[in-house]
Coordinates of C-alpha atoms and ligand atoms in Angstrom, one line a residue:
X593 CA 0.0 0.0 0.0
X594 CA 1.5 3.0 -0.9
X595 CA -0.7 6.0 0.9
X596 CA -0.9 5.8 4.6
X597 CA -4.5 5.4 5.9
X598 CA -5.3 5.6 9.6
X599 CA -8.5 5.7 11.5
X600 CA -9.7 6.2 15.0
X601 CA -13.3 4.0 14.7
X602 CA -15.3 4.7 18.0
X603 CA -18.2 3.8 19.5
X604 CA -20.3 5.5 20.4
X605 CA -21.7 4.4 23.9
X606 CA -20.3 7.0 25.8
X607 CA -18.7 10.4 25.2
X608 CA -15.0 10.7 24.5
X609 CA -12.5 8.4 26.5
X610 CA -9.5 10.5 27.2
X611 CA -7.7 6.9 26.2
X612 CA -9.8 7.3 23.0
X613 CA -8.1 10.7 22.4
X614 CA -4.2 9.6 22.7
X615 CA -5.0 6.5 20.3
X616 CA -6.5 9.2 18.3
X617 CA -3.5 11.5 18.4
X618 CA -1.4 8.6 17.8
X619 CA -3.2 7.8 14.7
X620 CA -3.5 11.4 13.8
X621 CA 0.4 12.0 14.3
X622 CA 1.2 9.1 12.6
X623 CA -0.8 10.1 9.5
X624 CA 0.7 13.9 10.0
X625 CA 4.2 12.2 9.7
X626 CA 3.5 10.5 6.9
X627 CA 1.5 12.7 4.9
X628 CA -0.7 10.5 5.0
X629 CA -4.8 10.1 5.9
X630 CA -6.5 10.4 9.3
X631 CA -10.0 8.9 8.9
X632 CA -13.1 9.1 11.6
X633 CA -15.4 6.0 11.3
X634 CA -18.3 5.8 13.9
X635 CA -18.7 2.0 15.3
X636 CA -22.3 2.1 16.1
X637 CA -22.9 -1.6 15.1
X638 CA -24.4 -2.1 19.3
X639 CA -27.5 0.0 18.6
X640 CA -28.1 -1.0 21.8
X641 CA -26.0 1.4 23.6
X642 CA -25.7 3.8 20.9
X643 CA -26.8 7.5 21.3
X644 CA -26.9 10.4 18.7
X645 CA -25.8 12.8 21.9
X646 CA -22.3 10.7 22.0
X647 CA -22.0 10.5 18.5
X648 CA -21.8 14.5 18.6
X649 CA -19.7 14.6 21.6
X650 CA -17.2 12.4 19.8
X651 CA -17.3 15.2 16.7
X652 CA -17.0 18.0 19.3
X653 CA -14.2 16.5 21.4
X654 CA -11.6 15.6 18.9
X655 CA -12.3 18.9 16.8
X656 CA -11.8 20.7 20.1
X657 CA -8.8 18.9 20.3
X658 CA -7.5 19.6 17.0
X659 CA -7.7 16.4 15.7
X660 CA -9.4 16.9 12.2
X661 CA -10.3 14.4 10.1
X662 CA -9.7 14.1 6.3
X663 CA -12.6 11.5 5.9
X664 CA -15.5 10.9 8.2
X665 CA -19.1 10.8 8.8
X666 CA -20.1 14.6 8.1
X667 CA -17.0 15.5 6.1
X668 CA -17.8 12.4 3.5
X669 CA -14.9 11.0 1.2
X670 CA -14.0 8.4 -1.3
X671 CA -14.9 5.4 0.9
X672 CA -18.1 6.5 2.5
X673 CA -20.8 6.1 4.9
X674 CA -18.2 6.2 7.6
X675 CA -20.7 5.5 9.8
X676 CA -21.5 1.6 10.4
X677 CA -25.0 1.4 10.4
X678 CA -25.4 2.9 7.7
X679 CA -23.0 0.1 5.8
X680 CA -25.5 -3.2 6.6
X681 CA -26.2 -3.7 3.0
X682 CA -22.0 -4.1 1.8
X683 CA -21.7 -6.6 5.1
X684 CA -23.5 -9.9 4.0
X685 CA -21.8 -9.9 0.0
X686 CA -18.5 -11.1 2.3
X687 CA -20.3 -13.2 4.0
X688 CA -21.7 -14.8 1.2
X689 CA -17.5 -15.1 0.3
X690 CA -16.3 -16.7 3.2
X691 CA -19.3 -19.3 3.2
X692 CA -18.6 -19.9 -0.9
X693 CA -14.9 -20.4 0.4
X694 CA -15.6 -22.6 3.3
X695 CA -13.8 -20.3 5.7
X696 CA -17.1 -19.9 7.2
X697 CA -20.4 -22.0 8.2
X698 CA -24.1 -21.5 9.7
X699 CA -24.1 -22.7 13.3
X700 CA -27.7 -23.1 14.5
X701 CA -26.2 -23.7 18.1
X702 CA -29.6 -22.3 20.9
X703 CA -28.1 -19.4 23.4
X704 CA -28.7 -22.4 26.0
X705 CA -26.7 -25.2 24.2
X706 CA -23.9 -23.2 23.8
X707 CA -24.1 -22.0 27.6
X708 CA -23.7 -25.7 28.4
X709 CA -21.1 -26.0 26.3
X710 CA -19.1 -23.5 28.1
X711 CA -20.0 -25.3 31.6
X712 CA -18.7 -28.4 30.2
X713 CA -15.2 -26.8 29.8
X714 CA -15.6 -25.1 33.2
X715 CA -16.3 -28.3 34.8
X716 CA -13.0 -29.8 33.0
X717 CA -11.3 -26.7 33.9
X718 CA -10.2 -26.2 30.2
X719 CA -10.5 -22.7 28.2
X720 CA -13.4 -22.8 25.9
X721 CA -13.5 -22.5 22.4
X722 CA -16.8 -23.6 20.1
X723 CA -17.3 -27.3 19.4
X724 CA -17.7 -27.1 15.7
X725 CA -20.7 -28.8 16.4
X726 CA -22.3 -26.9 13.2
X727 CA -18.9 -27.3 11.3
X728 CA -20.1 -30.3 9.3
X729 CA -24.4 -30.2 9.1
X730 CA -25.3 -31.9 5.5
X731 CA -27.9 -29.6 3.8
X732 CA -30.8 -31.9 5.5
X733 CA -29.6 -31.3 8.5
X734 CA -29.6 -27.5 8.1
X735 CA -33.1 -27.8 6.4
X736 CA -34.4 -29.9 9.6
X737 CA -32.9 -27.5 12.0
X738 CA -34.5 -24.3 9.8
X739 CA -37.6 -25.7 10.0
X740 CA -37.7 -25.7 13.4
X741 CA -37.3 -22.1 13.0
X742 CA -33.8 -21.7 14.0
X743 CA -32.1 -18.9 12.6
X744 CA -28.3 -19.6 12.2
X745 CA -25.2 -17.3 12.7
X746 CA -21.7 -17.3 10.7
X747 CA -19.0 -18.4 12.4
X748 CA -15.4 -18.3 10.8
X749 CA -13.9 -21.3 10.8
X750 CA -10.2 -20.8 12.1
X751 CA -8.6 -23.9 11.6
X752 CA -9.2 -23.8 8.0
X753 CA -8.0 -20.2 7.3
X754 CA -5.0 -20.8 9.2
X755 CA -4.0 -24.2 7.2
X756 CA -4.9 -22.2 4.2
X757 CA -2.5 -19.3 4.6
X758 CA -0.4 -20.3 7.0
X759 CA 2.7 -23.7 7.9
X760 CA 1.8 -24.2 11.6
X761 CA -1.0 -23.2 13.7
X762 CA 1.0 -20.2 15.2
X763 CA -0.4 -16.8 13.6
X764 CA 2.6 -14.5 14.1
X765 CA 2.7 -10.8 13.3
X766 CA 4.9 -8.1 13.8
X767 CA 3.5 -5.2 15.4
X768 CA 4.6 -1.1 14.9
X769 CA 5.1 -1.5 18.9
X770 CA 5.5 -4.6 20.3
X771 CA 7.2 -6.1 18.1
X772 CA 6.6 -9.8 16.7
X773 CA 3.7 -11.2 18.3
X774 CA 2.1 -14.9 17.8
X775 CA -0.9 -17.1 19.2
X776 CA -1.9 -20.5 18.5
X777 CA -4.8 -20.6 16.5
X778 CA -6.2 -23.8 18.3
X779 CA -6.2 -21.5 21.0
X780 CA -9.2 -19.6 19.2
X781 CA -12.2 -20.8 18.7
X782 CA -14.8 -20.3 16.0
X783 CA -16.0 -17.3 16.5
X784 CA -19.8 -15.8 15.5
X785 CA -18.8 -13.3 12.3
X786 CA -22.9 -12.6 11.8
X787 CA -25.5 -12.8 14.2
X788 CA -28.5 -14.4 13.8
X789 CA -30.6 -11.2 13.4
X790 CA -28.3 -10.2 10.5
X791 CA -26.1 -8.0 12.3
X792 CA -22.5 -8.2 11.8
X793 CA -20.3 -8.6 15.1
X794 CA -17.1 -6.0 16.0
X795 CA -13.9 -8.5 14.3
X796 CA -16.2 -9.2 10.8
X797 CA -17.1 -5.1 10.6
X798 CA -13.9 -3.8 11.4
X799 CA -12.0 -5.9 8.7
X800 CA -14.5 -5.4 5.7
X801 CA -14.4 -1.5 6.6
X802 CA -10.6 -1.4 7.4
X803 CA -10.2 -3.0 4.0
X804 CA -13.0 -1.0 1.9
X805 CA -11.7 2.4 3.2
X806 CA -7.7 1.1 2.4
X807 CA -6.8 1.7 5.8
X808 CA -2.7 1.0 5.8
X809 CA -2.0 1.3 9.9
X810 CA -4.1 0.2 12.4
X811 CA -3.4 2.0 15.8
X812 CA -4.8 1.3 18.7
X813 CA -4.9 -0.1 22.3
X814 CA -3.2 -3.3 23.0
X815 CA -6.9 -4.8 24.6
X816 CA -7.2 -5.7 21.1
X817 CA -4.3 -7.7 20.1
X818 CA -6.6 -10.9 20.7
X819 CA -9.0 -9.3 17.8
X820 CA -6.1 -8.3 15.7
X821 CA -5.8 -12.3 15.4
X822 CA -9.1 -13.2 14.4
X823 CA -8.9 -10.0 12.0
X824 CA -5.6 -10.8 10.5
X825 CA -7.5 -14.5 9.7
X826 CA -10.6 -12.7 7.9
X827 CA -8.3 -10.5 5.9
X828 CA -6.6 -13.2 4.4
X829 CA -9.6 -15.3 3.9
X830 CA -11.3 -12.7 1.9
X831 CA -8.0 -12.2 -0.1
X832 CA -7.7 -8.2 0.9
X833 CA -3.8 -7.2 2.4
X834 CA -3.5 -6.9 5.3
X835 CA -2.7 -3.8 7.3
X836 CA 0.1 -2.7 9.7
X837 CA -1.0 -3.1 13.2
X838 CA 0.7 -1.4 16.0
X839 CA -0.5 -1.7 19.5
X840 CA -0.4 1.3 22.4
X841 CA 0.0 0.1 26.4
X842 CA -2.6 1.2 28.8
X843 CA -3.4 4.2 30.7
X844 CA -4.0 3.1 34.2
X845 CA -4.8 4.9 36.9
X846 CA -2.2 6.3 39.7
X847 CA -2.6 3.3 41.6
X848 CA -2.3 0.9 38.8
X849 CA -6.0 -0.1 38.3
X850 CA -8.1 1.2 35.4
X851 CA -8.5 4.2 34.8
X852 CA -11.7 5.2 35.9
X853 CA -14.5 8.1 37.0
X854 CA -13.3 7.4 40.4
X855 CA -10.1 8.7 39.8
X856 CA -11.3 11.6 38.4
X857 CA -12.4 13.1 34.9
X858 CA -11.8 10.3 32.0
X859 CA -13.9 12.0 28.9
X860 CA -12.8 14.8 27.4
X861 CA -15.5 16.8 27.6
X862 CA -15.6 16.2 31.6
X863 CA -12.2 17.3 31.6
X864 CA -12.8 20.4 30.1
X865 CA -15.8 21.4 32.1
X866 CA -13.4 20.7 35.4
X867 CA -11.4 23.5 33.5
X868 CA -8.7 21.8 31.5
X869 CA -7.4 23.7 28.2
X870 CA -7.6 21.2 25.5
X871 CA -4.0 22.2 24.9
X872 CA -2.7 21.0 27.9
X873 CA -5.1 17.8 27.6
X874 CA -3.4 17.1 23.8
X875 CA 0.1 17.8 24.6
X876 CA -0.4 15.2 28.2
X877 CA -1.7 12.2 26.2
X878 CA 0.9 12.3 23.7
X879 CA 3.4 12.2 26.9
X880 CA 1.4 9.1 27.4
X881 CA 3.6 6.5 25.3
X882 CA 6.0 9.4 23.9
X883 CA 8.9 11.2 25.0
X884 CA 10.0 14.1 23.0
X885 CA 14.0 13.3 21.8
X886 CA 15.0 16.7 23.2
X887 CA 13.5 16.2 26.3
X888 CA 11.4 19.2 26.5
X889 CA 7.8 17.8 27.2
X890 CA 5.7 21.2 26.6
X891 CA 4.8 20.8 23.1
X892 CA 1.9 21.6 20.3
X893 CA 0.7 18.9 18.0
X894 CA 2.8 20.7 15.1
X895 CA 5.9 19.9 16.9
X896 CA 5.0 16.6 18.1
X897 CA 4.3 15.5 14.6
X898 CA 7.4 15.9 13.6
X899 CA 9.5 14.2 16.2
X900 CA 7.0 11.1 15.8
X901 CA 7.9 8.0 15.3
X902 CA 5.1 4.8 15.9
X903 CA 8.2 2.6 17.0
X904 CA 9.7 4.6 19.2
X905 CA 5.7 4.5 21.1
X906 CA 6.6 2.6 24.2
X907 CA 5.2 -0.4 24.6
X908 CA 4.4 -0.6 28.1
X909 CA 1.6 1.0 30.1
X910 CA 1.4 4.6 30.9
X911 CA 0.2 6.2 34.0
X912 CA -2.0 8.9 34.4
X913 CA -0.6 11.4 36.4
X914 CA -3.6 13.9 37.7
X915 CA -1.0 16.4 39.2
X916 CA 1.1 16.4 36.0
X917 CA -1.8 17.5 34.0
X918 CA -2.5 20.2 36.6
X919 CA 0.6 21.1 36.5
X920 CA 0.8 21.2 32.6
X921 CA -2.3 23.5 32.7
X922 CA -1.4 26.1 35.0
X923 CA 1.7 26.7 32.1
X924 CA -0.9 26.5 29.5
X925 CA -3.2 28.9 31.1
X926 CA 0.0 31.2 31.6
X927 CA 1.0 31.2 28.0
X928 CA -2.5 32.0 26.6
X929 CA -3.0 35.1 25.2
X930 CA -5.1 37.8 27.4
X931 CA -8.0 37.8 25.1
X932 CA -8.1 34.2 24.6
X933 CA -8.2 33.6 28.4
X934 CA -10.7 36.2 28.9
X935 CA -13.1 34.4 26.8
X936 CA -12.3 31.1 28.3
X937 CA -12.5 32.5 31.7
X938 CA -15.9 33.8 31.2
X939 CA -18.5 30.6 31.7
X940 CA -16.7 30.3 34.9
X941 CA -17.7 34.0 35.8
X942 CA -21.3 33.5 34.8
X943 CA -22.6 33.7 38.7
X944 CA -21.3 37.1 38.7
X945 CA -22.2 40.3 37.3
X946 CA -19.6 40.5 34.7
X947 CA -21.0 43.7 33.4
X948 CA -20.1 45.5 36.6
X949 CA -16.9 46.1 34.7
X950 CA -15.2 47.9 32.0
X951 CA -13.5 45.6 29.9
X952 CA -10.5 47.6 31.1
X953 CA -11.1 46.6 34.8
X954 CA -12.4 42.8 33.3
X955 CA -8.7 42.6 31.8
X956 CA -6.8 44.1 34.8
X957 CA -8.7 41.3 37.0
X958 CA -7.7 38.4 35.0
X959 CA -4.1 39.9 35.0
X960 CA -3.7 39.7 38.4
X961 CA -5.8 36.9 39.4
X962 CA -4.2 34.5 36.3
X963 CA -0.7 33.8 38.3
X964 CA -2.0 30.9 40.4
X965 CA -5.1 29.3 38.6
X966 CA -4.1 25.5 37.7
X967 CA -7.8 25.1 36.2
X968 CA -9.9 27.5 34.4
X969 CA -12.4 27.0 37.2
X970 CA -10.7 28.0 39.8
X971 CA -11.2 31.4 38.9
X972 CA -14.7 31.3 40.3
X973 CA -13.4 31.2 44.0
X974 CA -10.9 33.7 43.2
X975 CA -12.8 36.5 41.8
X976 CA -16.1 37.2 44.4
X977 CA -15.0 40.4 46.1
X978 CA -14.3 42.2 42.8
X979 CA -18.0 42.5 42.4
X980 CA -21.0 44.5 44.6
X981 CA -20.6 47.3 46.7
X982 CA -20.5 44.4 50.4
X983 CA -17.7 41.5 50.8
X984 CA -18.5 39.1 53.0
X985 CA -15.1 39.0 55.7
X986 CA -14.1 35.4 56.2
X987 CA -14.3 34.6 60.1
X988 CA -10.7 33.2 60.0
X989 CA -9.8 36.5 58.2
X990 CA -11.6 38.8 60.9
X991 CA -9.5 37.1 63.5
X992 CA -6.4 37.4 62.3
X993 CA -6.7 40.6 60.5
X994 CA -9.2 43.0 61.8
X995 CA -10.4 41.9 65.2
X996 CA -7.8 43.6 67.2
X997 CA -7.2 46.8 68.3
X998 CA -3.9 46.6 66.6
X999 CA -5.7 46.3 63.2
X1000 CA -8.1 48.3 63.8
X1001 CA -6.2 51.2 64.2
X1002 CA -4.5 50.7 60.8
X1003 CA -8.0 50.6 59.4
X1004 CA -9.0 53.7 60.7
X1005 CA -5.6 55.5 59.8
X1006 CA -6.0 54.1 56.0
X1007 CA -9.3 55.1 55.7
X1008 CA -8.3 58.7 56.9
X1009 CA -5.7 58.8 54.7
X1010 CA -6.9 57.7 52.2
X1011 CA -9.8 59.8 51.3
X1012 CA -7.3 61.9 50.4
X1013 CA -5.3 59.7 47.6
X1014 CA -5.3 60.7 44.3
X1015 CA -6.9 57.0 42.8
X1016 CA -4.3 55.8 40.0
X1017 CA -2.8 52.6 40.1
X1018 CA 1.1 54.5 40.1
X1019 CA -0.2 56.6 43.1
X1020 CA -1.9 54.3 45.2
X1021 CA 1.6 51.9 44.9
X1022 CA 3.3 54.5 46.1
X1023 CA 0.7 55.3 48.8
X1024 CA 0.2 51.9 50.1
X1025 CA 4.6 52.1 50.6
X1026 CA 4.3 54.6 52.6
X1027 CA 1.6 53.8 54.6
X1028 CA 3.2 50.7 55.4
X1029 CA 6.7 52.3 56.0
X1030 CA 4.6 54.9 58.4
X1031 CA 3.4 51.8 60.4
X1032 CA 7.2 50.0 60.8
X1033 CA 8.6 53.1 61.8
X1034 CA 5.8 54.3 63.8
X1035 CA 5.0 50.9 65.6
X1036 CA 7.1 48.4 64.6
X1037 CA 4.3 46.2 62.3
X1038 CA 5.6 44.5 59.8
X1039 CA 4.8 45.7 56.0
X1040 CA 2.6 42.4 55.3
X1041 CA 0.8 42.7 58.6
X1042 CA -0.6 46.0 57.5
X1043 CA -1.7 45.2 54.3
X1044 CA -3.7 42.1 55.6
X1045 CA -5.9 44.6 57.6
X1046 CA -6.5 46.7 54.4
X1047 CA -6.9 43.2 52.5
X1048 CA -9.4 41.6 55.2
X1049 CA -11.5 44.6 55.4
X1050 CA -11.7 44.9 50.7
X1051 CA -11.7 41.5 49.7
X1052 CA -13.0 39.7 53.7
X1053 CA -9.4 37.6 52.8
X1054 CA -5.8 37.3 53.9
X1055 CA -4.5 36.7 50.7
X1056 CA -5.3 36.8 47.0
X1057 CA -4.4 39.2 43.8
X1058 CA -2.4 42.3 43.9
X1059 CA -4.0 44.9 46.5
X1060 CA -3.0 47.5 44.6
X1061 CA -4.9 46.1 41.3
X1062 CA -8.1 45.5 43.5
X1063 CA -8.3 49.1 44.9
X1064 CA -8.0 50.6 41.1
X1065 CA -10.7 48.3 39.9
X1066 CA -13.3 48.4 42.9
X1067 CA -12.6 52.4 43.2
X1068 CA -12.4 54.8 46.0
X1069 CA -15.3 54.7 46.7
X1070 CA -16.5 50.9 47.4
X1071 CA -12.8 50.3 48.8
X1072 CA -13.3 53.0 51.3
X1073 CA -17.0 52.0 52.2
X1074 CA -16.1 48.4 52.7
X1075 CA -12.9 49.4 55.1
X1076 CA -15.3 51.7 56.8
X1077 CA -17.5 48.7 57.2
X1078 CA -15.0 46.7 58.9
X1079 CA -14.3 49.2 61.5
X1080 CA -15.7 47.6 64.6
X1081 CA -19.0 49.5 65.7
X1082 CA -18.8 50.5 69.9
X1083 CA -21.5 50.0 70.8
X1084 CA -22.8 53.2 73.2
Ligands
LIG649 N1 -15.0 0.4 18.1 C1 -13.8 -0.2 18.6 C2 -13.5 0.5 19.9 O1 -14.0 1.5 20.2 C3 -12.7 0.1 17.6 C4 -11.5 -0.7 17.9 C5 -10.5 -0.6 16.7 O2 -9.9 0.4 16.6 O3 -10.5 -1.5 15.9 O4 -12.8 -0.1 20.8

């Protein structure tokens, strides 16, 4: 095959899997790398557990990541529908192949016999696999069976592909990964291809789809290697070539188990309602099996591409560190341009009456608020005081920063003095310096206790954004009104 083809082929039964993501980056890079095609095919063959709202959230979550697709469902393409269900009418032609062939036979096996087959090989404490009961029915014993209104399914018969393709019954193949990787075949039994209903199953779709849209690589998690066996087989019984395959480790969990809600976010979407930038989301999975050759891990997709290389993927599993995806997102949120972050910012500022301010004052917030935020959301908690005329003083606050008479005296001198301040932000730095120097020299209290009685009694916190900032966006007037507020009232 000369162009490289890649897909990402979800299903859609729930929204995005962050581990969905990385295989698609993976594939996406790959293709990137190799100027090749990244394909989107929706696996929505289990109508059962199928919903349009995940299909749409699997659009939304990779195009939010960045990861376009050159063919796909809504985008169409040479190879089209690329959305399974609506490909039921090309399924049973192969079918009708493999059974012509013999690498493939009706099997009118009841749901019950074939339960009892599998206590039989519990009871002997052997692995199951089918008994080829149906392998060998004559056409009378079909008819008999049919008229008992049994409705067969298609199993593949593995023996017989095997022998016809291959010396022994080891299937080996060598993976983009892993490296060469073999089973025995006896080891497999004959599995179901079409159900009885008429559906196709996962390993007889993926191959005829893989091999009608010309897919060259497939990439994906290594919980599949035991399909890539049965898919290799069907390939070569249907005479198509058969793709690369390269199989990714696992992403477990910090403690080792798999990854799960419990742990935190695992779709996309969740992660970036929590507050994650897809940026930092993108540039953490591809950390996730890959490590950049200069060793510099903060990267864009661009740059990634280009030091890429599927073999150098390692092969074992990857843990998902929480902390170092915080981490990564507090530099993300740093780097992003002011506008940029302002917009991102604002559905976490939605309780609040954003209009309040000038888009002057809105801009000089962020700036001084931005510093410590790991996640988008924690701007919320970080922002209350620079809105209404009241602030509510935390109690912890009002102990340790206005309740004594100490503090209260500084309160009372700043609000003196500072009716008479000249409110610019270069005037009130140098105000606040000498006010504080006032206080050392006068009384021996140290710079930072001072400002956390002016800080208590404007924002009802000991610490937070730049007081200097605050004061120039809340004005004299609600600064001073809310330090007047906190002066204790004696009562007569
Ligand atoms: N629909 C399958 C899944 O979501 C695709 C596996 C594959 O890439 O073949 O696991």
């Amino acid at each position: 095959m000369s162009e490289v083809r890649v897909r990402i082929a979800p299903s859609p039964s729930g929204n995005l899997h962050i581990g969905t993501a990385r295989t698609a980056l993976f594939n996406y890079l790959f293709a990137k790398k190799n100027n090749g095609k990244f394909i989107l095919r929706i696996e929505d063959t289990d109508a059962l557990r199928t919903e349009q709202e995940y299909v749409d959230n699997i659009f939304d979550s990779l195009k939010a990541l960045g990861l376009n697709w050159d063919e796909g469902p809504d985008v169409g393409g040479d190879y089209g529908p690329y959305t399974q269900s609506q490909r039921f009418d090309i399924y049973p032609k192969y079918i009708q192949q493999l059974l012509d062939k013999g690498f493939a036979y009706e099997c009118f096996c009841t749901p019950e016999e074939l339960e009892a087959e599998k206590e039989e090989a519990t009871a002997q404490k052997r692995a199951y696999v089918y008994s080829k009961k149906c392998e060998n029915l004559t056409e009378e014993e079909k008819e008999k069976l049919r008229a008992e209104g049994r409705k067969p399914a298609i199993r593949f018969n593995v023996a017989k592909a095997q022998k016809a393709f291959h010396d022994s019954s080891i299937l080996e193949f060598d993976d983009l990964v892993k490296g060469k990787l073999h089973v025995d075949t006896n080891l497999i039994g004959d599995f179901v291809i079409m159900k009885s209903n008429g559906a196709p199953t996962y390993n007889y779709a993926v191959v005829i789809d893989d091999a009608l849209m010309k897919i060259s690589h497939v990439i994906r998690g290594e919980d599949h290697i035991s399909n890539t066996y049965k898919q290799i087989l069907i390939f070569e019984a249907l005479g198509f070539e058969v793709p690369r395959f390269g199989h990714l480790g696992m992403i477990l969990a910090p403690d080792r188990s798999k990854l799960s809600k419990r742990h935190g976010a695992t779709a996309v979407s969740d992660f970036v309602k929590e507050g994650y930038l897809t940026d930092a989301l993108i540039n953490f999975v591809a950390l996730l099996g890959w490590s950049p050759s200069d060793g510099e891990e903060i990267k864009t997709v661009d740059e990634i591409a280009k030091d890429f290389r599927i073999n150098e993927v390692s092969s074992s599993n990857s843990i998902f560190e929480y902390d170092k995806l915080k981490w990564m997102n507090s530099h993300y949120i740093k780097m992003l341009p002011m506008d940029e972050l302002k917009e991102k910012l604002k559905p976490y500022l939605a309780k609040y009456p954003l209009d309040e301010l000038t888009d002057a004052q809105f801009t000089k917030m962020v700036e001084i608020t931005r510093e410590p935020l790991t996640l988008l959301s924690d701007i919320t908690d970080a922002v209350p005081y620079f809105f209404g005329k009241d602030v509510t003083i935390e109690p912890d606050a009002w102990d340790k920063a206005l309740a004594s008479d100490e503090c209260q005296n500084v309160l009372k001198d700043f609000i003196e003095k500072a009716q008479g301040w000249d409110w610019t932000e270069e005037n009130l730095h140098e105000k606040l310096a000498d006010f504080r120097a006032y206080w050392k020299e006068t009384t021996g209290m140290k710079p930072k206790v001072t400002m956390w009685a002016i800080r208590a009694a404007i924002t009802g916190r000991t610490c937070g954004a730049d007081m200097v900032g605050i004061l120039d966006i809340l004005g004299k007037e609600t600064s001073l009104y809310r330090a007047q507020k906190a002066v204790k009232q004696t009562v007569a």
